[in-house]
PDB file of C-alpha atoms in Angstrom:
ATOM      1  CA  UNK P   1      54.499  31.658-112.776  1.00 35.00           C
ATOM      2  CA  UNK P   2      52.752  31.746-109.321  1.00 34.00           C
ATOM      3  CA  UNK P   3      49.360  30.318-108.756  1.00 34.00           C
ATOM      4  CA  UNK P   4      46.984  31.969-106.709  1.00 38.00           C
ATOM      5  CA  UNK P   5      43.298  31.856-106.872  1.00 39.00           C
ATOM      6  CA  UNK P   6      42.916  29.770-109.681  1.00 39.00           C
ATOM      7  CA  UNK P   7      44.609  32.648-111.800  1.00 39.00           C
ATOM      8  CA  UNK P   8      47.671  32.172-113.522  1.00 38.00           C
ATOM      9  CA  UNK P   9      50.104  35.442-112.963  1.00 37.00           C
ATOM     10  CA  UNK P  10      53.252  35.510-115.357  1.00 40.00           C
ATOM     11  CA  UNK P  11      56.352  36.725-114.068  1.00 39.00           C
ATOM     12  CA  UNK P  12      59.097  37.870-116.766  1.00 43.00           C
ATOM     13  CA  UNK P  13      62.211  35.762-114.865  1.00 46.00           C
ATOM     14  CA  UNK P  14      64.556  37.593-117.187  1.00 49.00           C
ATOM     15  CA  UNK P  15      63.512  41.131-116.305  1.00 47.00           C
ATOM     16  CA  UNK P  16      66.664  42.707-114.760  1.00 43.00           C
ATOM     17  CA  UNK P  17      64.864  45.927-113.337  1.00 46.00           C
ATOM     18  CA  UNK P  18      62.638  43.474-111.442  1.00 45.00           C
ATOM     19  CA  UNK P  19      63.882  41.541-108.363  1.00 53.00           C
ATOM     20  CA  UNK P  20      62.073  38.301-107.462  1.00 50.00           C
ATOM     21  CA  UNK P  21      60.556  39.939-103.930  1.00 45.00           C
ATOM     22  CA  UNK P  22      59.244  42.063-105.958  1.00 56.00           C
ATOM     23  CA  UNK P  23      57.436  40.056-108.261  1.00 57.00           C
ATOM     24  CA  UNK P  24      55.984  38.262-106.103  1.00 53.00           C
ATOM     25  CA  UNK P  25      54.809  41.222-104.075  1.00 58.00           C
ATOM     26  CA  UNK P  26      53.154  42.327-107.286  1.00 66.00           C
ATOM     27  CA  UNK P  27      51.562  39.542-108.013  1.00 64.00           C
ATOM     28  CA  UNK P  28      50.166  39.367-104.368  1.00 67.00           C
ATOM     29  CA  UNK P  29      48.641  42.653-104.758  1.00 77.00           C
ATOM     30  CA  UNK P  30      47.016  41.945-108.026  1.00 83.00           C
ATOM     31  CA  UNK P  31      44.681  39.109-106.400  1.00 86.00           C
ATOM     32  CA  UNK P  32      44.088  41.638-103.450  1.00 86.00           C
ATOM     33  CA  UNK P  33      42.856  44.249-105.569  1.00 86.00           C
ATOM     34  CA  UNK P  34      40.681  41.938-107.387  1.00 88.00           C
ATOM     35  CA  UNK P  35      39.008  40.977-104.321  1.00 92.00           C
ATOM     36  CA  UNK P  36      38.469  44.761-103.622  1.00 91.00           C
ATOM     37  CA  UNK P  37      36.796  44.869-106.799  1.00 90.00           C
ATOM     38  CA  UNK P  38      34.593  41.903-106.169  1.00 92.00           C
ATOM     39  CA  UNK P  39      33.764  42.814-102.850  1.00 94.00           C
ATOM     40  CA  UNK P  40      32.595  46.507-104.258  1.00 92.00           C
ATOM     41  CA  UNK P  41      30.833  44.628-107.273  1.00 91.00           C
ATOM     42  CA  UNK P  42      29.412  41.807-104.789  1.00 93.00           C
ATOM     43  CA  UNK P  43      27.508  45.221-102.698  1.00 94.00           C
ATOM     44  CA  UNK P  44      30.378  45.118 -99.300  1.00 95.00           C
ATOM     45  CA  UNK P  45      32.011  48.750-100.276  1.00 95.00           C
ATOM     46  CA  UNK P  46      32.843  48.836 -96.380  1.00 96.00           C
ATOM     47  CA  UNK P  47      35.416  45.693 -96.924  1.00 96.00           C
ATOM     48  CA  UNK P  48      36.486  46.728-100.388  1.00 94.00           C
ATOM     49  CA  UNK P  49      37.451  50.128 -98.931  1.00 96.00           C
ATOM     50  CA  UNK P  50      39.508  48.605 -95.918  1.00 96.00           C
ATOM     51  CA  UNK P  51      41.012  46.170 -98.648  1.00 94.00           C
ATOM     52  CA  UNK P  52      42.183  48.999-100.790  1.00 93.00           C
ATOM     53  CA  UNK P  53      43.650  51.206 -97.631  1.00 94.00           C
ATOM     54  CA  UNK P  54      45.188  48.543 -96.808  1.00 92.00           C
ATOM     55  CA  UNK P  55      46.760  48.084-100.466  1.00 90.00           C
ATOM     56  CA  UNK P  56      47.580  52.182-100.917  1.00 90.00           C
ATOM     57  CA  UNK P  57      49.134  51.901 -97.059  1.00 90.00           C
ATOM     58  CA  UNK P  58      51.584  48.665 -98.214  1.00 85.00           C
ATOM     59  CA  UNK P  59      52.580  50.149-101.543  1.00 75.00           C
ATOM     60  CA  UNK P  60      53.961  53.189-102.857  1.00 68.00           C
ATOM     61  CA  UNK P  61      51.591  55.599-104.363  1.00 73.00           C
ATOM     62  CA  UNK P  62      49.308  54.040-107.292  1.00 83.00           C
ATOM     63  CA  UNK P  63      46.906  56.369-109.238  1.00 89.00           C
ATOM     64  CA  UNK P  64      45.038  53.252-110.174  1.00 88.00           C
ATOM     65  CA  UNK P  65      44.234  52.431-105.867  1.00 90.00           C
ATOM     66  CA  UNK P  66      42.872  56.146-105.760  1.00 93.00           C
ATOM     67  CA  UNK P  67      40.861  55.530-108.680  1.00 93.00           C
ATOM     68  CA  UNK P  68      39.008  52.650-107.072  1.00 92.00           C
ATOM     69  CA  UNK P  69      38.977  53.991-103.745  1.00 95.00           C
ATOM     70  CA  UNK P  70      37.082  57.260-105.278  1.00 96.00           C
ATOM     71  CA  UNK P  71      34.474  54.793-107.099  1.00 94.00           C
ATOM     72  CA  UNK P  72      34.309  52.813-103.520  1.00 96.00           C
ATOM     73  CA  UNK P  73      33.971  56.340-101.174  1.00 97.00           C
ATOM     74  CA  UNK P  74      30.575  57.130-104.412  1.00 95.00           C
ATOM     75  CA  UNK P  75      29.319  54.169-103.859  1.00 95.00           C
ATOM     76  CA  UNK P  76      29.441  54.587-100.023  1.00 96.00           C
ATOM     77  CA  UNK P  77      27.694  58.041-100.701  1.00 94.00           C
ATOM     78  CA  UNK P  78      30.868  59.892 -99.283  1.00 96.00           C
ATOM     79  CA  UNK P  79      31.279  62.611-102.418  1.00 95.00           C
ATOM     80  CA  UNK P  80      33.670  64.498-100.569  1.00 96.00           C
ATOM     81  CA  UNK P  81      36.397  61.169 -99.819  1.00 97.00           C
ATOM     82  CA  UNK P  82      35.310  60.518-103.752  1.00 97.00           C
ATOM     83  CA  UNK P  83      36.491  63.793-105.110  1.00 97.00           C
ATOM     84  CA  UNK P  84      39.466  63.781-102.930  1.00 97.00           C
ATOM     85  CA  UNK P  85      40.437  60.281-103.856  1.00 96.00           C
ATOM     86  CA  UNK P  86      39.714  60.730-107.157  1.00 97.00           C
ATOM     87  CA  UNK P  87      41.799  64.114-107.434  1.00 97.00           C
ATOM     88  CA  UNK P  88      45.150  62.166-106.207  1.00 95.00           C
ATOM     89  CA  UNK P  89      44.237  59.472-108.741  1.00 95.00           C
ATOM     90  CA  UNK P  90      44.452  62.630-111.278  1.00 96.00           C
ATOM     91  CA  UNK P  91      47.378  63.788-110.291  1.00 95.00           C
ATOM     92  CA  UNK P  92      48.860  60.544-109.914  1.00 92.00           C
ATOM     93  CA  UNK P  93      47.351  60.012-113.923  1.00 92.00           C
ATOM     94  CA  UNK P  94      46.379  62.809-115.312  1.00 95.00           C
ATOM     95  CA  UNK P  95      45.635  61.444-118.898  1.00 95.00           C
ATOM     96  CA  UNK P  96      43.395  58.273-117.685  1.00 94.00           C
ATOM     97  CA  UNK P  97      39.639  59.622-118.928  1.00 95.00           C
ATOM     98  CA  UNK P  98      37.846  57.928-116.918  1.00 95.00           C
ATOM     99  CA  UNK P  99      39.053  59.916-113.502  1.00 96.00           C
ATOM    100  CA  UNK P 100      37.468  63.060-115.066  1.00 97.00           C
ATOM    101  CA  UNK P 101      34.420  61.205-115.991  1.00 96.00           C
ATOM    102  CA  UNK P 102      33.694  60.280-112.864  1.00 96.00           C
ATOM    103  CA  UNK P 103      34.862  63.927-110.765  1.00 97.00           C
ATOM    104  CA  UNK P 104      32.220  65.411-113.369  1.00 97.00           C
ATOM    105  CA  UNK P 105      29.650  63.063-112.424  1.00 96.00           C
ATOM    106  CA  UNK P 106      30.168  64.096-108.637  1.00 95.00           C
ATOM    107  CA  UNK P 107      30.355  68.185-109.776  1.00 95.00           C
ATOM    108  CA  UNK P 108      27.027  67.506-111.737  1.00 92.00           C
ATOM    109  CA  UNK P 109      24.955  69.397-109.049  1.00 87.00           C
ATOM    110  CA  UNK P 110      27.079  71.388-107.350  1.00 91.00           C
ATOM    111  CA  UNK P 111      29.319  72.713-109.748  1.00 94.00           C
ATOM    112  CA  UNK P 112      27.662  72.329-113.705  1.00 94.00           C
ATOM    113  CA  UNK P 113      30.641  74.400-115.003  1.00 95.00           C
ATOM    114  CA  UNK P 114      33.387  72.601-113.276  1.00 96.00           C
ATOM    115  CA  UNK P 115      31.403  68.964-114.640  1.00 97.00           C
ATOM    116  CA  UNK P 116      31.537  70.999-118.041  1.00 97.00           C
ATOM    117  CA  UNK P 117      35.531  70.993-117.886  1.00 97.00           C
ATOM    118  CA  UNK P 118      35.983  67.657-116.251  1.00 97.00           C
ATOM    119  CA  UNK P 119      33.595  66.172-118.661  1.00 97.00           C
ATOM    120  CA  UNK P 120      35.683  68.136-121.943  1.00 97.00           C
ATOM    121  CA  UNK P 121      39.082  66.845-120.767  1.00 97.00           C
ATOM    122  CA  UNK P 122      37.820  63.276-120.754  1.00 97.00           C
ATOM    123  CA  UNK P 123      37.158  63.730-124.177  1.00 97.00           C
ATOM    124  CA  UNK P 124      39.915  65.521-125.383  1.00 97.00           C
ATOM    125  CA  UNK P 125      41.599  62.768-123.904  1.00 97.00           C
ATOM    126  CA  UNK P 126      39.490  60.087-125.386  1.00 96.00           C
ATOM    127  CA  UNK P 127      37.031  61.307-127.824  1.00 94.00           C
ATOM    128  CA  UNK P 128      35.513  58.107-128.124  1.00 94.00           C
ATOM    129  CA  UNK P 129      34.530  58.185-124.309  1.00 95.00           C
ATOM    130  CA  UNK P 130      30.582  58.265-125.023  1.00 95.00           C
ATOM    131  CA  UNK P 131      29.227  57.738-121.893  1.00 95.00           C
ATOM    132  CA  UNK P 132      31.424  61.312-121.180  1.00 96.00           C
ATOM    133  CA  UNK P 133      29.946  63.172-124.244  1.00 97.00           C
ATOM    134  CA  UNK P 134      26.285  61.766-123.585  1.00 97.00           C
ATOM    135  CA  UNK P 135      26.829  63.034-120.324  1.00 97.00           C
ATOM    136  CA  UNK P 136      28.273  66.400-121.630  1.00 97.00           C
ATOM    137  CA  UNK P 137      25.009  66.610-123.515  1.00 97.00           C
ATOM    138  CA  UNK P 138      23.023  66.031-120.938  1.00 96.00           C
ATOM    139  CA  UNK P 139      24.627  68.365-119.176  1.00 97.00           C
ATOM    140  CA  UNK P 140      24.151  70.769-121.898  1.00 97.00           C
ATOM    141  CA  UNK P 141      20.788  70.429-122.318  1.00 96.00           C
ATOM    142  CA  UNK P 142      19.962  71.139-118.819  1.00 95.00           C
ATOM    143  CA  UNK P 143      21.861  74.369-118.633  1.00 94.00           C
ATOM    144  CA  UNK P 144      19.514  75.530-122.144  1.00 95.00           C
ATOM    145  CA  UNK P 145      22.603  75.086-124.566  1.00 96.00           C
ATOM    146  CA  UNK P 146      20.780  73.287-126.773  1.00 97.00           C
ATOM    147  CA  UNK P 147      23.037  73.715-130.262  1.00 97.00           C
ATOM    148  CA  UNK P 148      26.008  72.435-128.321  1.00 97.00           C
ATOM    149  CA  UNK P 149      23.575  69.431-126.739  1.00 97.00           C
ATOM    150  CA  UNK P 150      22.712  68.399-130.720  1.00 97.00           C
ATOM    151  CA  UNK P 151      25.958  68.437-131.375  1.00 97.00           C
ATOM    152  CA  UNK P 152      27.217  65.912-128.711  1.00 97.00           C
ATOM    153  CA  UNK P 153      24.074  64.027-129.033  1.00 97.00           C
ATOM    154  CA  UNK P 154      24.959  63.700-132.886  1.00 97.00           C
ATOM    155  CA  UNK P 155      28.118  62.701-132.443  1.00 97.00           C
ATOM    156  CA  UNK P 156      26.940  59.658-130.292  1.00 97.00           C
ATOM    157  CA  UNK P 157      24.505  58.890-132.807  1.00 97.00           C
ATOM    158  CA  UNK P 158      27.199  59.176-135.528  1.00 96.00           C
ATOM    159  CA  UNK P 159      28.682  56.286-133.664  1.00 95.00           C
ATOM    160  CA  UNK P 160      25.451  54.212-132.190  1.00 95.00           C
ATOM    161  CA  UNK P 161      22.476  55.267-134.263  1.00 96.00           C
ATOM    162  CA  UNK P 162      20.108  53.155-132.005  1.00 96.00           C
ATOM    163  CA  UNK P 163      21.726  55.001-128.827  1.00 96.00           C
ATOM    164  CA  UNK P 164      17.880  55.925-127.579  1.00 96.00           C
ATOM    165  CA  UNK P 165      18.939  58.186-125.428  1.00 96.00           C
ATOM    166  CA  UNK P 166      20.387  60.691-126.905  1.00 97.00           C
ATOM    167  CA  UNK P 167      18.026  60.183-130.051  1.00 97.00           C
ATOM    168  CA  UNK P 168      15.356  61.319-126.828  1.00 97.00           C
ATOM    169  CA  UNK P 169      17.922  64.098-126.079  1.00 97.00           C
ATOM    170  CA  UNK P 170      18.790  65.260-129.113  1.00 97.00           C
ATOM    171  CA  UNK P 171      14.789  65.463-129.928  1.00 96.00           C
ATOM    172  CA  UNK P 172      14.076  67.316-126.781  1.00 96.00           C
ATOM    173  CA  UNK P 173      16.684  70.144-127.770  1.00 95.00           C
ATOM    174  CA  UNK P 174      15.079  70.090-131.690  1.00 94.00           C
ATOM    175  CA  UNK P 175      11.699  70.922-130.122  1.00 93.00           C
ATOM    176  CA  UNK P 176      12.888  73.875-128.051  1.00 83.00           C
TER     177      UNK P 176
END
């Protein structure tokens, strides 16, 4: 094990695939990209972003660094760097939900249709994802497609019946 920051990091010794450089380079990164996280979290995107460059420019291509980076280049009001970021973390991981959550966010009000599709293949890849389908149904809603809206709105209900959003959503679309 290697200490670092008061975190304990466990390193499989017996791993054969896994040199001990390596390991420790691993390890290394792990504390840096928690401190890119803090630093986003803490309200210093500017230094989280130049942590994770840093990170993606040291280490081979990780879908997980684009990910972030996208979240950090939103949160910096850059949607552009965000999409783009955030369509190498998709290619990089095309079955993580979450990075099609967040590129339908950013098509919301440019694109509805293309937020429509990003939004649908974050829950055919995790129908559970609520915060995609109350989204969906939002989205939905807006466009006048009101039966579909129920539906999704239902669905969340199904799950959280005191959700009081999309009991407000779902109402909406029942008095049109």
């Amino acid at each position: 094990q290697i200490l670092g920051n008061d975190q304990r990091v466990m390193i499989p010794l017996d791993d054969p695939w896994m040199d001990r450089v390596e390991q420790l380079r691993r390890a290394r990164n792990t504390e840096r990209l928690q401190k890119a996280e803090h630093l986003s979290e803490s309200g210093r995107p500017e230094e989280a972003k130049q942590e994770l460059l840093d990170l993606i420019a040291e280490s081979e291509e990780d879908p997980h660094l684009r990910f972030l980076l996208g979240l950090v280049e939103r949160q910096l009001g850059d949607a552009k760097a965000a999409r783009e970021q955030l369509l190498l973390a998709a290619q990089g991981s095309p079955d993580y939900a979450p990075i099609h959550f967040q590129l339908g966010v950013l098509s919301e009000s440019d694109s509805p249709e293309e937020s429509r599709a990003f939004y649908a293949r974050a829950l055919k890849l995790d129908s559970q994802y609520r915060l995609a389908r109350f989204r969906l149904a939002a989205l939905e809603r807006a466009q006048g497609r009101c039966e579909v809206a129920i539906q999704h709105y239902s669905q969340i209900l199904d799950v959280e019946p005191n959700h009081a959003r999309a009991r407000f959503g779902r109402g909406v679309c029942q008095l049109r």
